[in-house]
XYZ file of C-alpha atoms in Angstrom:
380
model
C 39.975 129.272 109.877
C 41.500 132.994 110.553
C 39.377 134.902 108.252
C 41.391 138.179 108.690
C 43.836 138.425 106.371
C 46.220 141.411 105.380
C 45.521 143.400 102.061
C 48.142 142.492 100.191
C 48.908 138.759 101.443
C 48.295 136.226 98.676
C 48.659 133.443 100.885
C 46.135 130.136 101.014
C 44.276 131.810 103.310
C 43.527 134.718 101.410
C 43.012 132.484 98.243
C 40.087 130.353 100.325
C 38.511 133.311 101.351
C 38.679 134.820 97.350
C 37.256 131.479 96.406
C 34.200 131.592 98.926
C 33.176 135.003 97.523
C 32.842 138.293 99.053
C 29.571 137.490 100.605
C 31.141 134.572 102.517
C 33.803 136.908 103.754
C 31.986 139.311 105.216
C 29.847 136.805 106.927
C 32.970 135.029 108.185
C 34.056 138.317 109.627
C 31.030 139.298 111.801
C 31.192 139.783 115.372
C 27.176 139.241 115.790
C 25.152 137.456 118.427
C 25.308 133.788 118.187
C 22.060 131.574 118.436
C 21.065 128.335 118.794
C 17.477 126.394 118.951
C 15.359 124.524 116.235
C 13.527 125.557 113.252
C 10.402 123.015 113.523
C 12.540 119.896 114.970
C 15.811 120.504 113.489
C 18.326 121.955 115.345
C 20.268 125.000 113.962
C 22.766 127.613 115.060
C 22.794 131.332 113.799
C 24.669 134.272 113.983
C 23.276 137.479 113.199
C 24.833 141.007 113.118
C 22.565 144.213 113.021
C 23.659 147.493 111.778
C 22.828 151.014 112.869
C 20.179 151.638 110.292
C 18.337 148.352 111.065
C 19.682 146.051 108.591
C 20.486 142.634 109.550
C 23.040 140.174 108.150
C 24.111 136.831 109.202
C 24.213 132.964 108.403
C 22.967 129.810 110.144
C 23.354 125.832 109.724
C 21.417 123.006 110.543
C 23.654 120.715 113.103
C 22.776 117.711 110.488
C 24.572 119.343 107.771
C 27.022 121.865 109.475
C 27.064 123.992 106.234
C 26.524 128.069 106.072
C 23.160 129.451 104.640
C 23.728 133.111 104.185
C 21.035 135.362 105.491
C 19.772 139.055 105.567
C 16.993 141.441 106.424
C 16.247 143.799 108.422
C 13.620 144.945 111.576
C 10.193 146.452 111.108
C 8.872 147.324 114.055
C 9.208 144.382 116.607
C 9.406 142.299 113.716
C 12.851 140.609 112.284
C 12.298 139.691 108.513
C 14.987 137.448 107.070
C 15.609 136.179 103.530
C 18.257 133.586 102.816
C 20.091 133.003 99.635
C 23.632 133.341 97.973
C 22.476 135.644 94.850
C 21.447 139.030 96.129
C 20.159 140.089 92.640
C 17.149 137.951 93.089
C 14.266 139.634 94.612
C 14.171 139.037 98.375
C 11.744 136.734 99.458
C 10.859 136.471 103.551
C 12.054 133.128 105.050
C 11.764 133.828 108.560
C 10.033 136.323 110.773
C 11.158 136.742 114.158
C 10.818 138.844 117.296
C 12.280 138.579 120.433
C 11.307 136.973 123.035
C 13.225 136.717 126.348
C 17.059 136.136 125.731
C 16.415 134.758 122.176
C 13.911 134.960 119.324
C 11.030 133.402 118.460
C 8.976 133.427 114.973
C 8.030 131.230 112.167
C 9.443 130.042 108.728
C 7.230 131.517 106.340
C 5.902 129.393 103.720
C 2.634 127.356 102.880
C 3.277 125.828 106.390
C 4.335 127.734 108.748
C 6.988 126.365 111.243
C 7.900 127.372 114.425
C 11.461 128.873 115.267
C 12.582 129.044 118.846
C 16.431 130.619 119.029
C 18.133 131.376 122.559
C 21.453 133.623 122.333
C 24.609 131.648 123.183
C 26.588 132.016 125.889
C 30.043 131.001 124.958
C 31.176 130.324 128.447
C 28.434 128.171 128.921
C 29.209 125.525 126.117
C 30.143 122.453 127.273
C 33.050 120.816 124.993
C 35.303 118.199 125.944
C 37.938 118.933 124.018
C 40.438 121.001 126.051
C 41.689 122.731 122.594
C 37.960 123.472 121.110
C 37.455 124.999 125.062
C 39.389 127.759 124.158
C 37.235 128.567 121.103
C 34.033 129.454 123.631
C 35.127 133.280 123.485
C 37.171 133.220 120.542
C 34.420 131.811 118.285
C 31.575 130.016 119.844
C 29.232 129.834 116.366
C 32.362 127.727 115.023
C 32.634 125.790 118.233
C 29.026 124.817 117.583
C 29.782 123.924 114.295
C 32.557 121.694 115.339
C 30.422 120.362 118.275
C 29.861 116.391 117.959
C 32.690 115.841 115.792
C 35.841 113.763 116.882
C 39.258 112.384 115.615
C 40.028 109.014 114.842
C 43.345 107.054 114.962
C 45.069 106.713 111.722
C 48.345 105.601 111.015
C 51.404 106.173 113.262
C 55.214 106.595 111.902
C 58.660 107.354 113.025
C 60.250 110.640 111.272
C 63.517 112.133 111.852
C 63.900 110.415 115.212
C 60.378 111.477 116.743
C 57.221 109.504 117.029
C 53.878 110.827 114.903
C 50.362 109.987 115.600
C 48.079 110.706 112.564
C 44.518 111.816 113.317
C 41.790 112.033 110.920
C 38.217 114.052 111.579
C 36.149 111.225 109.146
C 33.645 113.937 107.944
C 36.188 116.586 106.225
C 38.774 113.731 105.677
C 41.347 116.430 107.179
C 43.999 114.943 109.075
C 46.997 115.911 110.928
C 49.873 114.573 113.132
C 50.660 114.840 116.792
C 54.060 113.990 118.224
C 54.089 111.059 120.742
C 58.017 110.819 121.622
C 61.210 112.397 121.267
C 60.659 115.624 123.336
C 60.161 116.611 127.002
C 56.155 116.155 128.099
C 56.000 119.792 128.731
C 56.940 120.337 125.265
C 54.912 117.720 123.414
C 51.863 119.128 125.390
C 52.072 122.848 123.721
C 53.127 121.443 120.483
C 50.028 119.144 120.191
C 47.878 121.915 121.493
C 49.007 124.085 118.217
C 48.572 121.334 115.760
C 45.255 120.269 117.217
C 44.414 123.625 117.040
C 45.231 123.945 113.285
C 43.449 120.639 112.357
C 40.498 121.686 113.659
C 40.734 125.260 112.233
C 41.119 123.537 108.876
C 37.885 121.515 109.586
C 36.252 124.540 110.240
C 37.607 125.533 106.571
C 35.940 122.410 104.775
C 32.634 123.174 106.273
C 32.741 126.879 104.988
C 34.090 125.557 102.224
C 31.177 123.052 101.493
C 28.718 125.998 102.081
C 29.161 127.274 98.400
C 25.738 127.033 96.474
C 27.536 124.703 93.855
C 29.014 122.611 96.502
C 32.749 122.320 96.833
C 35.450 120.479 96.905
C 38.414 120.469 99.862
C 41.327 118.215 99.873
C 44.447 118.664 101.958
C 47.643 116.776 102.388
C 50.048 117.332 105.185
C 53.710 116.873 104.687
C 56.296 116.923 107.996
C 59.577 118.388 106.566
C 61.836 119.361 109.959
C 61.377 118.316 113.559
C 64.041 119.240 115.856
C 64.814 120.385 119.610
C 64.093 123.822 118.495
C 61.747 123.693 115.353
C 58.967 121.924 113.691
C 57.664 122.425 110.500
C 55.332 120.980 107.876
C 53.307 122.020 104.775
C 49.471 122.044 104.836
C 48.616 121.980 101.084
C 45.418 122.337 100.058
C 43.487 122.329 96.670
C 39.850 123.627 96.615
C 36.812 124.782 94.750
C 34.581 126.775 97.025
C 33.027 129.100 94.293
C 34.278 131.391 91.804
C 35.379 130.625 88.418
C 38.472 128.143 88.690
C 39.440 125.801 91.242
C 42.329 126.723 93.167
C 45.799 125.471 95.393
C 48.114 126.628 97.831
C 50.363 125.574 100.625
C 50.243 127.349 104.189
C 52.989 125.720 106.211
C 53.175 125.758 109.697
C 56.316 126.687 111.493
C 56.554 126.424 115.429
C 58.838 127.120 118.195
C 59.309 123.619 119.464
C 60.095 125.011 123.273
C 57.249 127.779 123.343
C 54.735 126.807 121.002
C 54.884 130.080 119.169
C 53.993 129.836 115.483
C 56.684 131.609 113.545
C 57.078 134.304 111.238
C 60.096 134.342 108.850
C 61.359 137.526 110.330
C 61.755 135.217 113.586
C 64.841 133.653 111.972
C 65.416 135.595 108.824
C 66.251 139.602 109.098
C 67.630 141.686 106.579
C 66.159 145.012 107.264
C 67.920 147.662 109.041
C 67.973 147.910 112.799
C 67.154 145.402 115.170
C 64.419 142.572 113.799
C 61.027 143.338 114.258
C 57.959 141.575 115.529
C 54.961 142.721 113.476
C 51.297 142.724 113.739
C 49.956 139.404 112.169
C 46.357 139.818 113.346
C 45.843 142.932 111.012
C 47.180 144.680 107.972
C 50.596 146.429 109.121
C 51.906 148.980 107.021
C 55.397 148.622 108.156
C 55.691 144.818 107.373
C 54.566 145.494 103.914
C 57.260 148.230 103.598
C 59.930 145.734 104.857
C 58.492 143.003 102.463
C 58.705 145.265 99.266
C 61.900 147.036 99.834
C 64.272 144.909 101.694
C 63.207 141.640 101.872
C 62.113 140.613 98.540
C 64.956 142.333 96.674
C 67.295 140.785 98.772
C 65.596 137.444 97.995
C 66.228 138.113 94.623
C 69.781 138.785 94.940
C 70.684 135.626 97.136
C 68.883 133.596 94.696
C 70.679 134.632 92.060
C 73.930 134.162 93.401
C 72.880 130.428 94.321
C 70.789 129.749 91.825
C 71.796 131.607 88.658
C 69.787 129.232 85.967
C 66.603 129.343 87.781
C 66.556 133.218 88.285
C 67.230 134.526 84.774
C 64.890 136.933 84.143
C 61.884 135.765 81.773
C 59.241 138.551 81.149
C 57.147 136.225 79.635
C 56.675 133.292 82.122
C 57.703 132.628 85.641
C 59.996 135.286 86.103
C 61.397 134.593 89.434
C 63.660 137.546 88.994
C 60.558 139.953 89.652
C 60.928 140.736 93.632
C 57.245 141.005 93.831
C 56.638 137.643 93.930
C 58.615 136.645 96.849
C 57.272 139.776 99.131
C 54.580 137.023 100.776
C 55.901 133.747 99.785
C 55.207 131.237 101.698
C 57.645 129.041 103.544
C 58.691 126.014 105.245
C 61.650 124.611 107.106
C 63.843 121.725 106.391
C 67.158 120.133 107.896
C 69.002 122.209 104.641
C 67.602 125.828 105.305
C 64.422 127.252 104.587
C 62.348 126.785 101.207
C 60.364 129.792 100.237
C 57.397 129.536 97.570
C 56.948 132.448 95.526
C 53.590 133.891 94.761
C 51.995 134.476 91.462
C 48.813 135.509 89.946
C 46.636 133.066 89.135
C 47.137 132.229 85.189
C 50.894 131.915 86.292
C 50.290 129.661 89.575
C 52.106 126.817 87.361
C 55.365 128.836 88.472
C 54.879 128.196 92.194
C 55.752 125.151 94.345
C 59.716 125.869 93.746
C 61.200 123.236 95.668
C 64.924 124.353 94.257
C 64.211 127.699 96.362
C 66.088 126.796 99.492
C 67.849 129.653 101.729
C 70.832 127.442 103.141
C 71.107 127.673 107.134
C 74.720 129.263 106.501
C 72.871 132.160 104.851
C 70.310 132.358 107.241
C 72.888 132.317 110.359
C 74.471 135.866 108.531
C 71.008 137.728 108.792
C 69.742 136.278 111.989
C 65.791 137.363 113.055
C 64.503 137.812 116.679
C 64.824 134.248 117.624
C 68.207 133.687 116.420
C 68.939 131.028 119.249
C 66.669 128.675 117.087
C 68.930 128.414 113.673
C 70.666 125.052 113.442
């Protein structure tokens, strides 16, 4: 899963990270060294990030279980002392004592019976992985790649959808399931689309194991619903109900919208633009103030006005519950495409989550054509 989310975005990705807690967010954002080796006879993978003051943070997992265990510690002379655990309020208890050895770390597990630890730094480029989609993770995220190493996808049902053939594939440990397109498009387009679909599926599998790393255990149930496949567009909802720690379970939809010709994942402004001037491609890798400004001052008020025209009964202002006339709930709406238009799903605070998943809130393609985004050629 992408762990860098905008400050204000309230998509399912943000909710997942909040559910995992601040510690997991910090761990997932690390860009430290990755190691693999053994604790005793048990194969492990570890990532460590050292600060300038000598403190170290990180995580590791046993390959058998694939679940993260957080680490924190510091260098004391030539020794790296590491503690593990989720609750930072507890007194630190040293679990590992390591020192540098060649291109890795060597030491022991501290306990009644010391256990040897041997770790070698990982060169992502050298990871042998037969899956061509996961091969691209060698540089992007070798830690998660090694977590996924050894997993495979099993063939599930096949079915027709809107004139295209779908083959569903499932990862058995997580039960994460997603389709591939088998017919109805040229081979080159099928290759691009299925590469994007496979990459998303493996990202969801990684998110599953991150969620399961919660000290209380986790729940992560996902349903994928295709909504539109055409010569230009593909759209599917990826709805997840999860509990990854925190006070309450949660849920959310994180749809996948793709340009069929290029395999590019689409942003709403690619199809719909209601700002001044030419449509803009915002930076999706980090918080973009220009995007936030556009959504707050242009997009959300326009959506409210348009829905008040299209759906006056649903848009009656209600300050007590489900106030769809409040522009802020539409600023970071998730969205998916259908044959009739774009469905926008508002984003409410946790106490009003029952107000989401509004299937009525559809912008017809006839309206979108009047306000085309930068990829207007895709609009049906």
